[in-house]
Coordinates of C-alpha atoms in Angstrom, one line a residue:
Chain U
M1 CA -19.9 44.1 -68.4
N2 CA -16.7 45.3 -66.5
N3 CA -17.3 48.7 -68.0
I4 CA -21.0 49.0 -66.4
K5 CA -19.4 47.7 -63.1
G6 CA -16.8 50.3 -62.6
Y7 CA -19.5 53.0 -63.8
V8 CA -21.8 51.6 -61.1
S9 CA -19.6 51.5 -58.4
R10 CA -18.0 55.0 -59.4
W11 CA -21.3 56.4 -58.8
R12 CA -21.6 54.5 -55.5
V13 CA -18.6 56.1 -53.8
A14 CA -19.4 59.9 -55.1
F15 CA -22.8 59.3 -53.6
A16 CA -21.1 57.8 -50.3
A17 CA -18.8 60.6 -50.5
I18 CA -21.3 63.0 -50.6
V19 CA -23.6 61.4 -47.7
A20 CA -20.2 61.5 -45.5
C21 CA -19.6 64.9 -46.3
L22 CA -23.0 65.7 -45.4
A23 CA -23.3 64.1 -42.3
V24 CA -20.2 65.3 -40.9
V25 CA -21.4 68.9 -41.5
L26 CA -24.8 68.5 -40.7
I27 CA -24.3 66.9 -37.0
P28 CA -24.8 69.3 -34.8
Q29 CA -21.6 69.6 -32.9
S30 CA -22.8 70.6 -29.2
S31 CA -20.2 71.9 -27.0
T32 CA -21.3 72.6 -23.2
A33 CA -17.8 72.9 -21.7
E34 CA -17.6 74.8 -18.8
Y35 CA -17.5 78.5 -19.0
A36 CA -13.9 79.9 -19.7
D37 CA -12.4 77.0 -20.8
V38 CA -9.9 77.5 -23.2
V39 CA -8.9 75.1 -26.3
I40 CA -5.0 75.9 -27.0
N41 CA -4.7 74.0 -30.6
N42 CA -1.9 76.1 -32.5
Y43 CA 0.6 73.5 -32.9
A44 CA -0.7 70.5 -30.7
D45 CA -2.6 68.8 -33.7
A46 CA -0.2 69.2 -36.2
A47 CA 2.2 67.3 -34.1
G48 CA -0.1 64.9 -33.4
M49 CA -1.1 65.8 -29.9
R50 CA -4.7 66.2 -28.5
P51 CA -4.8 70.1 -28.0
A52 CA -4.3 71.5 -24.7
V53 CA -7.7 72.1 -22.7
F54 CA -6.9 75.3 -19.7
P55 CA -9.7 75.3 -17.3
H56 CA -10.1 78.8 -15.7
W57 CA -12.4 78.0 -13.2
Y58 CA -9.9 75.3 -11.7
H59 CA -7.1 77.9 -11.3
R60 CA -9.0 80.9 -10.1
I61 CA -10.2 78.9 -7.6
R62 CA -6.2 78.6 -6.4
F63 CA -4.8 82.0 -8.0
R64 CA -6.0 85.1 -8.9
C65 CA -5.9 86.3 -12.3
K66 CA -2.9 88.8 -11.6
V67 CA -0.5 85.4 -11.1
C68 CA -0.9 84.9 -14.5
H69 CA -1.8 87.8 -16.4
A70 CA 0.4 90.4 -14.7
D71 CA 3.7 88.4 -12.9
L72 CA 3.6 85.0 -15.7
G73 CA 2.8 87.3 -18.8
F74 CA 0.1 85.7 -20.3
K75 CA -1.9 87.8 -22.8
F76 CA -5.7 88.2 -23.1
K77 CA -5.8 86.2 -26.0
A78 CA -6.4 82.7 -26.7
G79 CA -3.6 81.2 -28.2
G80 CA -2.1 84.5 -27.9
N81 CA 1.0 83.3 -26.5
K82 CA 2.5 81.0 -28.2
I83 CA 3.0 78.2 -26.0
T84 CA 5.2 75.2 -26.8
M85 CA 6.4 72.7 -25.1
A86 CA 10.1 73.9 -25.2
K87 CA 9.0 77.1 -23.5
I88 CA 7.1 75.2 -20.6
I89 CA 9.9 73.1 -19.7
D90 CA 12.1 76.3 -19.1
G91 CA 9.8 77.4 -16.9
Q92 CA 7.4 79.9 -18.7
F93 CA 3.5 79.7 -19.0
C94 CA 2.4 76.5 -17.5
G95 CA 6.0 75.5 -17.1
A96 CA 6.1 78.2 -14.2
C97 CA 3.7 75.7 -12.0
H98 CA 3.6 72.5 -13.5
N99 CA 7.1 71.4 -12.6
G100 CA 6.4 69.2 -10.1
E101 CA 7.1 71.9 -7.2
I102 CA 3.9 73.8 -7.2
S103 CA 1.8 71.3 -9.2
W104 CA 2.2 68.3 -10.7
S105 CA 4.7 67.6 -13.2
V106 CA 4.9 68.3 -17.3
E107 CA 5.1 64.2 -18.1
N108 CA 1.5 64.4 -17.3
C109 CA 0.4 65.1 -20.7
G110 CA -2.7 63.8 -20.9
M111 CA -3.7 65.9 -18.1
C112 CA -3.1 68.9 -20.4
H113 CA -3.6 67.6 -24.1
S114 CA -7.2 66.1 -23.5
G115 CA -9.4 67.9 -26.3
I116 CA -10.9 66.4 -28.6
P117 CA -8.8 66.4 -31.5
G118 CA -9.4 68.9 -34.4
T119 CA -10.9 71.4 -32.1
P120 CA -9.9 74.9 -33.1
T121 CA -8.3 77.5 -30.5
S122 CA -11.0 79.2 -28.8
I123 CA -12.5 80.0 -25.2
H124 CA -15.8 78.3 -24.6
G125 CA -18.9 79.5 -23.6
S126 CA -18.2 83.0 -24.6
T127 CA -20.7 86.1 -25.2
I128 CA -19.7 86.4 -28.7
Q129 CA -20.0 82.3 -29.4
R130 CA -23.6 82.4 -27.9
L131 CA -25.0 85.3 -30.0
V132 CA -27.8 84.6 -32.8
A133 CA -26.3 87.2 -35.2
P134 CA -23.0 88.7 -36.1
T135 CA -22.0 91.2 -33.2
Y136 CA -24.1 94.6 -33.7
K137 CA -21.7 97.3 -35.2
S138 CA -22.5 100.6 -34.1
L139 CA -22.9 103.6 -36.5
P140 CA -20.5 105.8 -37.6
S141 CA -22.2 109.0 -35.7
D142 CA -22.0 106.7 -32.5
T143 CA -18.4 108.4 -31.3
K144 CA -19.5 111.1 -28.7
K145 CA -18.4 110.3 -25.1
Chain L
M1 CA -5.9 45.4 -57.8
K2 CA -9.4 45.6 -59.2
R3 CA -11.1 44.2 -56.0
I4 CA -9.1 46.1 -53.4
S5 CA -10.5 49.0 -55.0
Y6 CA -14.1 47.2 -54.9
A7 CA -13.6 46.7 -50.9
I8 CA -12.6 50.2 -50.7
Y9 CA -15.3 51.6 -52.3
C10 CA -17.6 49.4 -50.2
A11 CA -16.3 50.5 -47.2
L12 CA -17.2 54.1 -48.3
F13 CA -20.1 53.2 -49.1
C14 CA -20.9 52.0 -45.6
F15 CA -19.0 54.7 -43.8
G16 CA -21.6 56.8 -45.7
I17 CA -24.9 54.9 -44.8
M18 CA -23.4 54.5 -41.1
S19 CA -23.2 58.5 -40.9
M20 CA -26.2 58.8 -42.6
S21 CA -28.1 56.7 -39.9
Q22 CA -26.1 58.9 -37.9
L23 CA -27.5 62.0 -39.1
W24 CA -30.9 60.7 -39.0
A25 CA -30.4 60.1 -35.2
A26 CA -29.5 63.3 -34.5
E27 CA -32.2 65.0 -36.7
E28 CA -34.9 62.5 -35.3
G29 CA -36.1 65.4 -32.6
A30 CA -35.8 68.0 -35.2
S31 CA -38.3 66.1 -37.6
K32 CA -40.6 65.0 -34.9
K33 CA -41.4 68.8 -34.3
S34 CA -41.7 69.2 -38.1
M35 CA -43.9 66.1 -38.4
E36 CA -46.7 67.3 -35.9
L37 CA -46.6 70.4 -37.7
K38 CA -47.1 69.0 -40.9
Q39 CA -50.4 67.5 -39.2
V40 CA -51.8 71.2 -38.1
K41 CA -53.9 71.9 -41.2
G42 CA -55.7 75.4 -41.6
E43 CA -59.2 75.5 -44.0
E44 CA -57.1 76.4 -46.4
G45 CA -54.5 73.6 -46.2
K46 CA -51.0 73.2 -44.5
V47 CA -49.0 75.6 -42.8
S48 CA -44.8 75.9 -43.5
T49 CA -43.0 73.6 -42.0
A50 CA -40.1 76.8 -41.2
N51 CA -42.7 77.5 -38.0
V52 CA -41.0 76.1 -35.5
F53 CA -41.5 77.4 -32.1
N54 CA -37.4 78.9 -31.3
R55 CA -36.1 79.1 -34.6
L56 CA -32.8 80.2 -33.4
L57 CA -33.0 80.2 -29.0
K58 CA -30.5 77.1 -28.1
K59 CA -30.9 76.4 -24.5
D60 CA -28.0 74.5 -22.6
K61 CA -29.2 71.0 -22.1
A62 CA -27.1 70.7 -19.0
R63 CA -25.2 72.7 -16.9
N64 CA -21.3 72.2 -15.3
L65 CA -21.2 68.9 -16.9
P66 CA -18.0 66.9 -16.1
P67 CA -15.0 66.8 -18.6
P68 CA -16.1 63.3 -20.1
E69 CA -19.2 64.9 -21.6
D70 CA -18.8 68.5 -22.0
G71 CA -18.1 68.2 -25.6
V72 CA -14.5 69.6 -25.8
H73 CA -12.9 67.3 -23.6
D74 CA -11.9 63.8 -25.4
A75 CA -13.4 60.8 -23.4
D76 CA -11.1 58.7 -25.3
N77 CA -7.9 60.3 -23.4
E78 CA -7.6 58.6 -19.8
G79 CA -6.5 61.7 -18.3
T80 CA -9.9 63.3 -18.9
H81 CA -11.3 61.0 -16.5
V82 CA -8.6 62.6 -13.8
L83 CA -9.7 65.9 -14.5
Q84 CA -12.2 67.0 -11.6
P85 CA -15.8 67.8 -11.9
P86 CA -16.6 71.8 -11.7
L87 CA -19.5 70.9 -9.3
I88 CA -17.7 69.0 -6.6
A89 CA -15.3 72.4 -6.4
Y90 CA -18.5 74.6 -6.7
E91 CA -19.8 72.9 -3.8
G92 CA -20.9 75.5 -1.4
L93 CA -20.0 78.4 -3.0
P94 CA -22.7 81.2 -3.7
K95 CA -24.2 81.1 -7.1
T96 CA -25.4 83.4 -9.8
D97 CA -27.5 82.3 -13.2
F98 CA -25.0 82.8 -15.5
G99 CA -21.2 81.9 -16.7
N100 CA -19.8 79.5 -14.3
Y101 CA -23.0 80.0 -12.5
V102 CA -20.8 80.8 -9.4
D103 CA -20.5 84.5 -7.8
W104 CA -17.1 84.7 -7.6
V105 CA -16.9 88.2 -6.0
Q106 CA -19.1 87.1 -3.3
A107 CA -17.0 83.7 -3.2
L108 CA -13.8 86.2 -2.4
Q109 CA -15.4 88.6 -0.1
K110 CA -17.0 86.2 2.2
G111 CA -14.1 84.3 2.5
Y112 CA -15.2 80.9 0.8
L113 CA -11.9 81.3 -1.3
N114 CA -8.6 83.1 -0.9
P115 CA -6.7 82.4 -4.4
R116 CA -2.8 83.0 -4.1
Y117 CA -2.0 86.9 -5.2
D118 CA 1.5 85.7 -5.7
R119 CA 2.9 82.0 -7.3
V120 CA 4.4 80.8 -4.3
D121 CA 3.7 82.8 -1.4
P122 CA 0.0 82.3 -0.1
T123 CA 0.5 85.2 2.6
V124 CA 0.7 88.0 -0.1
E125 CA -2.0 90.2 0.5
P126 CA -3.6 91.9 -3.0
L127 CA -3.0 95.6 -3.4
V128 CA -6.7 96.4 -3.6
M129 CA -8.2 100.0 -4.1
D130 CA -11.8 101.0 -3.3
L131 CA -12.8 103.5 -6.0
D132 CA -16.1 103.3 -7.7
I133 CA -16.3 105.3 -11.6
V134 CA -19.7 106.2 -12.5
R135 CA -20.2 106.5 -16.1
E136 CA -23.7 108.3 -17.1
V137 CA -25.2 106.2 -19.8
K138 CA -27.2 108.0 -22.7
A139 CA -29.7 105.1 -23.2
S140 CA -32.7 104.6 -20.7
V141 CA -30.7 101.8 -18.8
P142 CA -29.3 102.4 -15.8
D143 CA -26.1 104.3 -15.2
V144 CA -23.0 101.7 -15.0
V145 CA -21.0 101.8 -12.2
F146 CA -17.3 100.5 -12.3
P147 CA -16.3 99.3 -9.1
H148 CA -12.1 99.3 -8.4
K149 CA -12.5 97.0 -5.3
P150 CA -13.8 93.5 -7.1
H151 CA -11.4 93.9 -9.8
T152 CA -8.4 95.2 -7.6
Q153 CA -8.9 91.6 -5.4
W154 CA -8.5 89.8 -9.0
L155 CA -6.3 91.4 -10.9
H156 CA -3.2 94.2 -10.8
C157 CA -3.5 97.5 -12.3
S158 CA -1.5 96.4 -14.8
N159 CA -4.0 94.4 -16.4
C160 CA -6.1 97.2 -17.2
H161 CA -3.9 100.4 -17.3
P162 CA -2.9 101.4 -19.4
A163 CA -3.5 99.0 -22.4
I164 CA -7.5 98.9 -22.0
F165 CA -8.5 101.9 -20.0
I166 CA -6.3 105.4 -19.7
P167 CA -6.6 105.8 -15.8
Q168 CA -8.7 108.9 -15.9
K169 CA -12.2 109.3 -15.6
N170 CA -14.4 109.7 -18.7
A171 CA -10.8 109.5 -20.7
N172 CA -12.4 106.5 -22.6
Q173 CA -14.6 105.8 -25.0
I174 CA -16.7 103.0 -24.4
N175 CA -19.9 101.4 -25.8
M176 CA -22.0 98.4 -25.7
S177 CA -21.1 97.1 -29.1
A178 CA -17.3 97.8 -28.3
I179 CA -17.7 95.1 -25.1
L180 CA -19.8 92.9 -27.2
L181 CA -16.8 92.6 -30.1
G182 CA -14.6 92.1 -26.9
Q183 CA -12.7 95.4 -26.5
K184 CA -12.5 97.8 -23.3
C185 CA -14.9 95.6 -20.2
G186 CA -15.5 92.9 -22.6
V187 CA -11.7 92.1 -22.5
C188 CA -12.5 90.3 -19.6
H189 CA -16.7 90.2 -19.3
G190 CA -18.0 87.6 -21.7
K191 CA -14.9 85.5 -21.8
V192 CA -14.1 84.9 -18.4
S193 CA -15.6 87.1 -16.0
F194 CA -19.0 87.1 -15.8
P195 CA -21.0 87.1 -19.6
I196 CA -23.4 89.7 -20.8
T197 CA -26.6 88.5 -20.9
T198 CA -30.3 90.2 -19.9
L199 CA -29.5 88.5 -16.3
S200 CA -26.4 90.2 -15.8
C201 CA -27.2 93.7 -17.3
K202 CA -27.7 95.3 -14.1
K203 CA -24.3 93.9 -12.4
C204 CA -22.9 96.8 -14.6
H205 CA -25.9 99.1 -15.2
S206 CA -26.5 99.5 -11.4
K207 CA -26.9 103.1 -10.3
P208 CA -30.7 103.9 -11.1
K209 CA -31.2 107.2 -13.5
P210 CA -32.8 109.8 -11.3
D211 CA -36.3 110.3 -11.4
N212 CA -36.7 113.0 -13.8
W213 CA -34.6 111.4 -16.4
K214 CA -36.1 111.1 -19.8
P215 CA -34.3 109.5 -22.9
P216 CA -33.7 112.1 -25.4
L217 CA -35.7 112.5 -28.4
S218 CA -34.3 111.4 -31.7
S219 CA -33.5 114.4 -34.1
A220 CA -35.9 112.5 -36.8
S221 CA -38.6 112.9 -34.1
V222 CA -38.1 116.2 -33.4
K223 CA -38.1 117.5 -36.5
N224 CA -41.1 115.4 -37.9
P225 CA -43.9 117.7 -38.7
W226 CA -46.9 115.6 -38.0
R227 CA -46.0 115.4 -34.6

């Protein structure tokens, strides 16, 4: 009798697990984030923090691209700057401004670490993300000029 | 011991059912559509339910959503609710039909915005250069005009030269595939500056072809004996 019970519930578990997995995979993950919002998640998840979200629209109203991408040395690559809190409190990257002088200071963790846990590093609304097929690759002969 | 494991099994099962119902809720819209289709009967029988109207097109349900609703910010994080919703900031700015739906070039040139060119000193003026580079396009679309002016209003020469473009006319090989892959103009366009969509082609492809311009015939067509 006991044996049968164990047998049945194991099947139930298997079934429940399959259904759960399917649901997680199939529920459409719609993201309609503002164009050019960057989620930075090289390390945050692993350290138990929500990923950082950087809003380009908000900053470009206040600063030209040159300030960050030339003067402060942010490379044009989401996640490509290996930003850490150690660098930030030394005045690099976000810390060049989020220091209580130019903008609010770094103890406001939740203002930056506001992403949904598990969101990978990416830039939102990009043309590539919105394509319905992989990017067109040109023919090898298409090299003139 | 057995009871505990049984409880765990039950919990897992419940979770499964819960996710399942969520799944049903999410798929409801889709299944409604296919229900309608199933009822469409021809003289010979049913039509495939694969024939939904848009198989691939996804339209934005809403534009410029506030952070707690945008699918990237976590609404459970209290800081998220302190963030500014974009639409409040965009009020009064010139509009476009793509990207942030804001015409950033006009916003700057008409003086609606004056973002700093220096981190601390708001009086530093940008180093602007007014030089248009025309690039003839081999296809029928209008030729590309690259205007240095709006670029140097936002960016520094070193943002493009020499890493992205050699500063010499026609020294760079550019095509649409590279742009869509995020190279050349696509380093910025399609990510932060305006995206590449049917509505934005003519921002870059802005110089009409001469009246007598005809697209070159492909060699397969020229050689075709039945032509």
